[in-house]
């Protein structure tokens, strides 16, 4: 997304929003018309950390411009502070002079009662996963006045959440560009592919909050998101008063705003959230998600198929290559654990030196993943590549078994390179013993099944889903406001760090040249 660049006119408009007391102070200080006509692009803007004792020492050295015999006294009215916006007072030290000017250290946002500094700092800290208590600790270490109270902080979060939601929805709407890679069906609806995955606030299936995302398999951008919740903090507060008249009156107004939207187990959030996104795909994106890339054990595809979301139009299940690759390692480790000290046909156990050890399992898993990725869109070649791993690993100098290995002097197989060059340099070092190879052969046969490999022909993974999940929880605090974290993460994932520019503009705040430069640098990096 190209950020909206600031212009001199917009910068002047920003200056015009300063409190009248500040503009009057500038006039009283004797600024000449020459200085006021300076290029606005050179006018300092933004916020700074400054030790207030330094300001006090500087102002006390100034004479009152009009009376000329009284020094300026600099004070701070701490009782009138509003969060990080504090009221500063300038007055003349002379009793004969009535000079008195006061101004806040931040301008208010046009059309709102909030100060810009408070909105900015709440947005900034939430964007890096710091909540109200973290802000209190930060202010303490910096020897600053305490920030806004919890109620004011919550109001800021609600306002920012609404702005972030608007920007996230715009970003997801713009992500419809993936339809350019498809042709519309006769009914004008596009059949597209999505990668779906769910994530939880805590590991396991005990979390009360989860997020399910649907990403385009072509562009990798977020198309839709569903926030799942089994709890509502406001409901928890009112729970003890359930059955009272007051509760009934409260519930009448709250029931349509309640955060609870999932009543099943935490483990079923993935399927439930994905179902909701499939059900609204035609309405939101004019598209049917006819290809679904998900975990191998995902319940979502089964539920979507049972519900027949698109009528007679089938939803094809695609496998994540990364997850399929891990199956080989998981099954080999499980086999090794299950056999334990059981003696194989050669009288030895499956584990031990020169047999099925951890490094061998890891190596086989990597080979399996490469076999799938290097042969996407060719099912037979992919199947041969998987089985050639087993044949190659159990070959010996006396029993070479490389018929499935690729031919030519550029082959990864040393034996076939020797054949092509007419040499005999290759040695079969540390082959798998026949008894071990025979034990793991059923696993290779199962994982070379054509039905499984056909779902991997796309060659794609769910790495993008993992990335958006990480961005989300980086922004989520211990204070439960998952929605804000999700909306900020979606916009950042789709459009980059510059997406916050639009959030600030939605809040009625001029982003500022330093922020624009910083966000552009982040995206370039």
Coordinates of C-alpha atoms in Angstrom, one line a residue:
X1 CA 0.0 0.0 0.0
X2 CA 1.3 3.4 -0.9
X3 CA 1.0 5.7 2.2
X4 CA -0.7 9.0 1.9
X5 CA 2.2 11.6 1.8
X6 CA 1.9 14.7 3.8
X7 CA 1.8 18.1 2.1
X8 CA 2.8 21.6 3.3
X9 CA -1.0 22.4 3.5
X10 CA -1.6 19.4 5.7
X11 CA 1.3 20.4 7.9
X12 CA -0.2 23.8 8.3
X13 CA -3.6 22.3 9.1
X14 CA -1.8 20.3 11.8
X15 CA -0.4 23.5 13.3
X16 CA -3.8 25.2 13.2
X17 CA -5.1 22.5 15.6
X18 CA -2.8 23.7 18.4
X19 CA -4.5 25.2 21.4
X20 CA -5.3 29.0 21.1
X21 CA -3.1 29.6 24.3
X22 CA -0.1 28.3 22.4
X23 CA -0.7 30.4 19.3
X24 CA -1.3 33.4 21.6
X25 CA 2.0 32.6 23.4
X26 CA 3.9 32.7 20.1
X27 CA 2.4 36.1 19.4
X28 CA 3.3 37.5 22.8
X29 CA 6.9 36.3 22.4
X30 CA 7.4 38.9 19.8
X31 CA 7.8 36.7 16.7
X32 CA 8.3 38.8 13.6
X33 CA 6.4 38.3 10.4
X34 CA 9.6 37.2 8.8
X35 CA 10.0 34.3 11.1
X36 CA 6.4 33.3 10.9
X37 CA 6.7 33.0 7.1
X38 CA 9.4 30.4 7.3
X39 CA 9.0 27.3 5.2
X40 CA 6.6 25.1 7.2
X41 CA 8.6 22.0 6.2
X42 CA 11.3 23.2 8.6
X43 CA 8.9 23.6 11.5
X44 CA 9.6 20.9 14.1
X45 CA 6.8 18.4 14.6
X46 CA 6.1 15.3 16.6
X47 CA 6.8 14.4 20.2
X48 CA 10.0 14.5 22.2
X49 CA 11.2 13.2 25.5
X50 CA 12.4 16.2 27.5
X51 CA 13.4 16.7 31.1
X52 CA 11.0 19.3 32.5
X53 CA 13.7 20.6 34.8
X54 CA 15.6 21.7 31.8
X55 CA 12.6 23.7 30.5
X56 CA 12.2 25.3 33.9
X57 CA 15.8 26.4 34.0
X58 CA 15.5 27.9 30.5
X59 CA 12.3 29.8 31.0
X60 CA 13.4 31.4 34.3
X61 CA 16.1 33.2 32.3
X62 CA 13.6 34.9 30.1
X63 CA 12.2 38.4 30.8
X64 CA 8.5 39.1 30.4
X65 CA 8.3 40.6 26.9
X66 CA 6.0 43.4 27.8
X67 CA 6.9 44.5 31.3
X68 CA 10.6 43.9 30.8
X69 CA 11.4 43.6 34.5
X70 CA 10.0 40.3 35.6
X71 CA 11.4 36.9 34.8
X72 CA 9.2 34.1 33.4
X73 CA 8.2 31.5 36.0
X74 CA 7.6 28.0 34.6
X75 CA 5.2 25.6 36.5
X76 CA 3.2 22.5 35.9
X77 CA -0.4 22.0 37.0
X78 CA -0.3 18.3 37.8
X79 CA -4.0 18.3 38.9
X80 CA -5.1 19.2 35.4
X81 CA -3.1 16.5 33.6
X82 CA -4.9 14.3 31.1
X83 CA -2.9 11.1 30.7
X84 CA 0.4 12.1 29.1
X85 CA -0.9 15.5 28.2
X86 CA 0.1 17.8 31.0
X87 CA -0.8 21.5 31.7
X88 CA 2.2 23.9 31.7
X89 CA 1.9 27.4 33.1
X90 CA 4.0 30.5 32.3
X91 CA 3.7 33.6 34.5
X92 CA 5.6 36.7 35.4
X93 CA 7.6 36.6 38.6
X94 CA 6.7 40.3 39.2
X95 CA 3.7 40.9 41.4
X96 CA 2.9 44.0 39.3
X97 CA 2.5 42.0 36.2
X98 CA -0.6 39.9 35.5
X99 CA 1.0 37.9 32.7
X100 CA -0.3 34.3 32.9
X101 CA -0.4 31.7 30.0
X102 CA -1.2 28.0 30.2
X103 CA -1.2 25.3 27.6
X104 CA -1.3 21.5 27.3
X105 CA 1.7 19.7 25.9
X106 CA -0.4 18.0 23.2
X107 CA -3.1 19.1 20.9
X108 CA -6.6 17.6 21.0
X109 CA -7.8 15.6 18.1
X110 CA -10.2 17.5 15.9
X111 CA -13.8 16.5 16.7
X112 CA -12.7 14.5 19.8
X113 CA -12.0 15.3 23.4
X114 CA -8.9 13.0 23.4
X115 CA -5.4 14.4 23.3
X116 CA -3.3 13.2 20.4
X117 CA -0.4 12.0 22.6
X118 CA -2.6 9.6 24.5
X119 CA -4.1 8.1 21.4
X120 CA -0.7 7.7 19.8
X121 CA 0.9 6.1 22.9
X122 CA -1.9 3.6 23.4
X123 CA -1.8 2.6 19.7
X124 CA 2.0 2.4 19.8
X125 CA 2.1 0.2 22.9
X126 CA -0.7 -2.1 21.8
X127 CA 1.1 -2.5 18.5
X128 CA 4.0 -4.1 20.3
X129 CA 2.0 -6.0 22.9
X130 CA 2.1 -3.7 25.9
X131 CA -1.0 -3.1 27.9
X132 CA -2.1 -0.5 30.6
X133 CA 0.0 -2.0 33.3
X134 CA 3.1 -2.1 31.1
X135 CA 2.5 1.6 30.3
X136 CA 2.4 2.3 34.0
X137 CA 5.8 0.5 34.5
X138 CA 7.2 2.4 31.5
X139 CA 6.1 5.8 32.9
X140 CA 7.6 4.9 36.3
X141 CA 11.0 4.0 35.0
X142 CA 11.1 7.2 32.9
X143 CA 10.2 9.2 36.0
X144 CA 7.0 10.5 34.3
X145 CA 3.6 11.2 35.7
X146 CA 1.3 8.2 35.8
X147 CA -0.6 7.6 32.6
X148 CA -4.4 7.6 32.1
X149 CA -6.5 5.5 34.5
X150 CA -8.0 2.2 33.4
X151 CA -11.3 3.6 32.3
X152 CA -9.8 6.2 30.1
X153 CA -7.3 3.7 28.8
X154 CA -10.2 1.3 27.9
X155 CA -12.0 4.1 26.0
X156 CA -8.8 4.7 24.0
X157 CA -8.5 1.0 23.2
X158 CA -12.1 0.9 22.0
X159 CA -11.7 3.8 19.7
X160 CA -8.4 2.5 18.3
X161 CA -10.0 -0.9 17.9
X162 CA -12.8 0.5 15.7
X163 CA -10.3 2.4 13.6
X164 CA -8.0 -0.7 13.2
X165 CA -11.1 -2.8 12.3
X166 CA -12.0 -0.4 9.5
X167 CA -8.5 -0.6 8.1
X168 CA -8.3 -4.4 8.4
X169 CA -11.6 -4.8 6.6
X170 CA -10.3 -2.5 3.8
X171 CA -7.1 -4.4 3.6
X172 CA -8.9 -7.8 3.3
X173 CA -11.3 -6.3 0.7
X174 CA -8.3 -5.2 -1.4
X175 CA -6.9 -8.7 -1.1
X176 CA -9.6 -9.8 -3.5
X177 CA -6.9 -9.2 -6.2
X178 CA -6.2 -13.0 -6.0
X179 CA -9.3 -13.4 -8.2
X180 CA -7.3 -12.1 -11.1
X181 CA -5.7 -15.5 -11.3
X182 CA -9.0 -17.3 -11.8
X183 CA -11.9 -17.1 -14.2
X184 CA -15.4 -16.4 -13.0
X185 CA -17.9 -19.2 -13.3
X186 CA -21.2 -18.8 -15.2
X187 CA -22.9 -17.4 -12.1
X188 CA -20.2 -14.7 -11.8
X189 CA -18.7 -16.3 -8.7
X190 CA -15.0 -17.2 -8.5
X191 CA -13.7 -20.6 -7.3
X192 CA -10.5 -19.9 -5.4
X193 CA -8.2 -21.6 -3.0
X194 CA -7.5 -20.7 0.6
X195 CA -5.2 -21.8 3.4
X196 CA -6.9 -22.0 6.7
X197 CA -5.5 -22.4 10.2
X198 CA -6.5 -21.6 13.8
X199 CA -4.4 -20.4 16.7
X200 CA -5.0 -20.1 20.4
X201 CA -3.9 -17.6 23.0
X202 CA -2.5 -20.5 25.1
X203 CA -1.0 -23.8 24.0
X204 CA -3.3 -26.8 24.0
X205 CA -7.0 -26.7 24.0
X206 CA -7.8 -24.9 27.2
X207 CA -7.7 -21.3 25.8
X208 CA -10.8 -19.2 25.9
X209 CA -9.7 -17.1 22.9
X210 CA -8.7 -18.2 19.4
X211 CA -8.3 -16.8 15.9
X212 CA -9.0 -18.5 12.6
X213 CA -7.6 -17.0 9.4
X214 CA -8.2 -17.7 5.7
X215 CA -5.3 -16.8 3.4
X216 CA -5.2 -16.8 -0.4
X217 CA -3.1 -19.7 -1.7
X218 CA -2.0 -17.5 -4.6
X219 CA -1.1 -14.1 -3.0
X220 CA -0.7 -15.3 0.6
X221 CA -2.7 -12.4 1.9
X222 CA -5.4 -12.6 4.5
X223 CA -8.9 -12.7 3.0
X224 CA -11.0 -13.2 6.1
X225 CA -10.6 -13.7 9.9
X226 CA -12.8 -15.1 12.6
X227 CA -12.2 -14.2 16.3
X228 CA -13.4 -17.0 18.6
X229 CA -14.3 -16.4 22.2
X230 CA -15.8 -18.5 25.0
X231 CA -15.7 -15.7 27.5
X232 CA -17.0 -12.2 27.9
X233 CA -15.5 -10.1 30.7
X234 CA -18.6 -8.0 31.1
X235 CA -20.7 -11.2 31.5
X236 CA -18.3 -12.5 34.1
X237 CA -18.9 -9.3 36.1
X238 CA -22.7 -9.6 36.0
X239 CA -22.8 -13.4 36.5
X240 CA -23.3 -13.1 40.3
X241 CA -26.4 -10.9 39.7
X242 CA -28.0 -13.4 37.3
X243 CA -31.8 -13.7 37.9
X244 CA -32.2 -10.2 39.2
X245 CA -34.2 -7.4 37.5
X246 CA -31.1 -5.4 37.1
X247 CA -29.4 -8.3 35.3
X248 CA -32.4 -8.7 32.9
X249 CA -32.3 -5.0 32.0
X250 CA -28.5 -5.2 31.5
X251 CA -28.8 -8.3 29.3
X252 CA -31.4 -6.7 27.0
X253 CA -28.8 -4.2 26.0
X254 CA -25.8 -6.4 26.1
X255 CA -26.8 -9.6 24.4
X256 CA -26.2 -8.2 20.9
X257 CA -22.7 -7.0 22.0
X258 CA -21.6 -10.1 23.9
X259 CA -18.2 -11.4 22.9
X260 CA -19.1 -15.0 23.3
X261 CA -19.5 -16.6 19.9
X262 CA -18.3 -20.2 20.5
X263 CA -19.9 -22.7 22.9
X264 CA -18.0 -25.9 21.9
X265 CA -14.6 -27.1 23.1
X266 CA -11.5 -25.0 22.4
X267 CA -10.3 -27.7 20.1
X268 CA -13.3 -27.2 17.8
X269 CA -12.7 -23.5 17.3
X270 CA -10.7 -24.2 14.1
X271 CA -13.5 -26.0 12.4
X272 CA -16.2 -23.6 13.7
X273 CA -14.4 -20.5 12.7
X274 CA -13.5 -21.8 9.2
X275 CA -17.1 -22.8 8.7
X276 CA -18.3 -19.3 9.4
X277 CA -15.8 -17.8 6.8
X278 CA -16.8 -20.3 4.2
X279 CA -20.5 -19.5 4.8
X280 CA -20.0 -15.8 4.1
X281 CA -17.3 -16.1 1.3
X282 CA -19.8 -15.5 -1.6
X283 CA -21.3 -12.5 0.1
X284 CA -18.0 -10.9 1.2
X285 CA -15.7 -11.9 -1.7
X286 CA -18.0 -13.1 -4.4
X287 CA -16.0 -16.3 -4.2
X288 CA -16.3 -19.9 -3.3
X289 CA -13.3 -21.5 -1.4
X290 CA -13.3 -24.7 -3.5
X291 CA -9.7 -25.6 -2.5
X292 CA -8.8 -25.8 1.2
X293 CA -5.2 -26.1 2.3
X294 CA -5.2 -27.2 5.9
X295 CA -3.6 -29.5 8.5
X296 CA -3.8 -33.2 7.8
X297 CA -5.8 -33.7 11.0
X298 CA -8.0 -30.7 10.5
X299 CA -11.7 -31.1 11.3
X300 CA -12.6 -28.1 9.3
X301 CA -12.7 -29.8 5.9
X302 CA -14.9 -32.6 7.3
X303 CA -17.3 -30.1 8.8
X304 CA -17.4 -28.0 5.6
X305 CA -18.1 -31.1 3.5
X306 CA -20.8 -32.3 5.8
X307 CA -22.6 -28.9 5.7
X308 CA -22.3 -28.8 1.8
X309 CA -21.6 -25.1 2.0
X310 CA -21.6 -24.6 -1.8
X311 CA -24.3 -27.2 -2.6
X312 CA -23.0 -29.5 -5.3
X313 CA -19.7 -27.7 -5.7
X314 CA -17.0 -29.8 -3.9
X315 CA -14.4 -28.4 -1.6
X316 CA -11.1 -30.2 -2.4
X317 CA -8.7 -30.8 0.5
X318 CA -5.1 -29.8 -0.1
X319 CA -2.3 -30.8 2.3
X320 CA 0.4 -28.6 3.7
X321 CA 3.7 -29.9 2.4
X322 CA 5.4 -28.9 5.7
X323 CA 2.9 -30.9 7.8
X324 CA 3.0 -33.9 5.5
X325 CA 6.8 -33.9 5.6
X326 CA 6.7 -34.0 9.4
X327 CA 4.5 -37.2 9.2
X328 CA 7.5 -39.2 8.2
X329 CA 9.6 -38.1 11.2
X330 CA 6.7 -38.6 13.5
X331 CA 5.9 -42.1 12.3
X332 CA 9.6 -43.2 12.4
X333 CA 10.0 -41.9 16.0
X334 CA 6.7 -43.6 16.9
X335 CA 7.9 -46.9 15.4
X336 CA 11.2 -46.7 17.2
X337 CA 9.5 -46.0 20.5
X338 CA 7.0 -48.8 19.9
X339 CA 9.6 -51.4 19.0
X340 CA 11.9 -50.4 21.8
X341 CA 14.1 -53.3 22.7
X342 CA 12.3 -55.7 20.4
X343 CA 14.8 -57.8 18.4
X344 CA 14.5 -57.5 14.6
X345 CA 15.3 -60.3 12.1
X346 CA 19.0 -59.7 12.5
X347 CA 18.8 -60.1 16.2
X348 CA 19.4 -56.4 17.0
X349 CA 17.1 -53.6 18.1
X350 CA 16.0 -50.9 15.7
X351 CA 18.0 -48.2 17.4
X352 CA 21.7 -47.9 18.1
X353 CA 24.8 -47.0 16.2
X354 CA 24.5 -47.4 12.5
X355 CA 20.8 -48.0 12.7
X356 CA 17.7 -45.8 13.1
X357 CA 19.0 -42.9 15.2
X358 CA 17.8 -39.3 15.6
X359 CA 20.1 -37.8 12.9
X360 CA 19.0 -40.5 10.4
X361 CA 15.3 -39.8 11.1
X362 CA 15.9 -36.1 10.6
X363 CA 17.7 -36.7 7.4
X364 CA 15.0 -39.0 6.0
X365 CA 12.4 -36.3 6.9
X366 CA 14.3 -33.7 5.0
X367 CA 14.7 -35.9 2.0
X368 CA 11.0 -36.7 2.0
X369 CA 10.1 -33.0 2.0
X370 CA 12.5 -32.3 -0.9
X371 CA 11.0 -35.2 -2.9
X372 CA 7.6 -33.6 -2.6
X373 CA 8.6 -30.0 -3.3
X374 CA 11.0 -30.8 -6.2
X375 CA 8.3 -32.8 -8.1
X376 CA 5.2 -30.6 -7.7
X377 CA 2.7 -31.0 -10.5
X378 CA 4.0 -34.5 -11.4
X379 CA 2.4 -37.2 -9.3
X380 CA 4.3 -40.2 -10.7
X381 CA 7.7 -38.4 -10.4
X382 CA 6.8 -37.4 -6.8
X383 CA 5.9 -41.0 -5.9
X384 CA 9.1 -42.3 -7.4
X385 CA 11.1 -39.7 -5.6
X386 CA 9.7 -40.7 -2.3
X387 CA 10.4 -44.4 -2.8
X388 CA 13.9 -43.8 -4.2
X389 CA 14.8 -42.4 -0.7
X390 CA 14.2 -45.8 0.8
X391 CA 15.9 -47.7 -2.0
X392 CA 18.9 -45.4 -1.9
X393 CA 19.3 -45.5 1.9
X394 CA 19.4 -49.3 2.1
X395 CA 21.8 -49.8 -0.8
X396 CA 25.2 -51.3 -0.3
X397 CA 28.3 -51.8 -2.4
X398 CA 27.4 -55.4 -2.8
X399 CA 23.6 -54.7 -3.4
X400 CA 23.2 -51.3 -5.2
X401 CA 19.6 -50.4 -5.6
X402 CA 19.4 -47.1 -7.5
X403 CA 17.0 -47.8 -10.3
X404 CA 14.6 -45.0 -9.1
X405 CA 17.4 -42.4 -8.5
X406 CA 17.7 -39.7 -11.1
X407 CA 20.1 -40.4 -14.0
X408 CA 23.0 -38.3 -15.3
X409 CA 26.2 -36.7 -14.1
X410 CA 24.2 -34.0 -12.3
X411 CA 22.2 -36.4 -10.3
X412 CA 22.2 -36.0 -6.5
X413 CA 22.8 -39.8 -6.4
X414 CA 26.6 -40.5 -6.4
X415 CA 26.1 -44.0 -7.8
X416 CA 24.2 -42.6 -10.9
X417 CA 26.9 -39.9 -11.3
X418 CA 29.4 -42.7 -11.5
X419 CA 27.4 -44.6 -14.1
X420 CA 27.1 -41.5 -16.2
X421 CA 30.8 -40.7 -16.0
X422 CA 32.0 -44.3 -16.2
X423 CA 33.7 -44.1 -12.9
X424 CA 33.5 -46.1 -9.7
X425 CA 34.3 -43.5 -7.0
X426 CA 31.0 -43.7 -5.1
X427 CA 31.0 -45.7 -1.8
X428 CA 27.9 -46.7 0.1
X429 CA 28.9 -45.4 3.6
X430 CA 26.6 -46.2 6.5
X431 CA 23.7 -47.8 4.7
X432 CA 20.6 -48.8 6.7
X433 CA 20.8 -52.4 7.7
X434 CA 18.3 -54.6 5.8
X435 CA 16.3 -55.5 9.0
X436 CA 15.9 -51.7 9.8
X437 CA 15.0 -50.9 6.2
X438 CA 12.4 -53.6 6.1
X439 CA 10.9 -52.3 9.3
X440 CA 10.4 -48.8 7.9
X441 CA 9.3 -49.8 4.4
X442 CA 5.5 -49.8 5.3
X443 CA 5.8 -46.2 6.4
X444 CA 7.4 -45.2 3.1
X445 CA 4.7 -47.1 1.2
X446 CA 2.0 -45.4 3.2
X447 CA 3.4 -41.9 2.7
X448 CA 3.9 -42.5 -1.0
X449 CA 0.1 -43.1 -1.4
X450 CA -1.1 -41.4 -4.6
X451 CA -4.2 -40.0 -2.8
X452 CA -2.0 -38.3 -0.3
X453 CA 0.6 -37.0 -2.7
X454 CA -2.0 -35.7 -5.1
X455 CA -3.1 -33.3 -2.4
X456 CA 0.5 -32.0 -2.3
X457 CA 0.9 -31.3 -6.0
X458 CA 0.4 -27.6 -5.3
X459 CA 3.7 -27.5 -3.4
X460 CA 2.4 -25.0 -0.9
X461 CA 2.7 -24.8 2.9
X462 CA 1.0 -23.0 5.8
X463 CA 4.0 -20.9 6.6
X464 CA 2.0 -17.8 5.9
X465 CA -0.6 -18.8 8.4
X466 CA 2.1 -19.4 11.0
X467 CA 3.4 -15.9 10.2
X468 CA 0.0 -14.1 10.8
X469 CA -0.5 -16.1 13.9
X470 CA 2.9 -14.9 15.3
X471 CA 2.0 -11.3 14.4
X472 CA -1.3 -11.6 16.2
X473 CA 0.1 -12.8 19.5
X474 CA 3.0 -10.4 19.4
X475 CA 0.3 -7.7 19.7
X476 CA -1.9 -9.4 22.2
X477 CA -1.5 -8.4 25.8
X478 CA -2.4 -10.2 29.0
X479 CA -5.4 -7.8 29.1
X480 CA -7.9 -9.6 26.9
X481 CA -8.6 -7.4 23.8
X482 CA -7.8 -9.9 21.1
X483 CA -9.7 -8.0 18.4
X484 CA -7.3 -5.1 18.4
X485 CA -4.3 -7.4 18.1
X486 CA -6.0 -9.3 15.2
X487 CA -6.9 -6.2 13.2
X488 CA -3.5 -4.6 13.6
X489 CA -1.8 -7.9 12.6
X490 CA -4.0 -8.4 9.5
X491 CA -3.3 -4.9 8.2
X492 CA 0.4 -5.3 8.9
X493 CA 0.6 -8.7 7.3
X494 CA -1.2 -7.6 4.1
X495 CA 0.1 -4.1 3.6
X496 CA 3.2 -3.7 5.9
X497 CA 4.0 -1.3 8.7
X498 CA 2.7 1.6 6.7
X499 CA -0.8 0.3 7.4
X500 CA -0.7 2.2 10.7
X501 CA -0.8 5.4 8.7
X502 CA -4.3 4.6 7.7
X503 CA -5.3 3.7 11.2
X504 CA -4.0 7.1 12.5
X505 CA -5.9 8.9 9.7
X506 CA -9.0 7.0 10.6
X507 CA -8.5 8.4 14.2
X508 CA -8.2 11.9 12.8
X509 CA -4.5 12.1 13.5
X510 CA -1.9 13.5 11.1
X511 CA 0.7 10.6 10.9
X512 CA 3.8 12.8 10.7
X513 CA 6.9 12.7 8.6
X514 CA 9.0 10.8 11.1
X515 CA 6.4 8.0 11.4
X516 CA 6.0 7.8 7.7
X517 CA 9.8 7.5 7.2
X518 CA 10.1 5.0 10.0
X519 CA 7.3 2.7 8.7
X520 CA 8.6 2.8 5.1
X521 CA 12.1 1.9 6.4
X522 CA 10.6 -1.1 8.3
X523 CA 8.9 -2.3 5.2
X524 CA 12.1 -1.9 3.1
X525 CA 14.1 -3.9 5.6

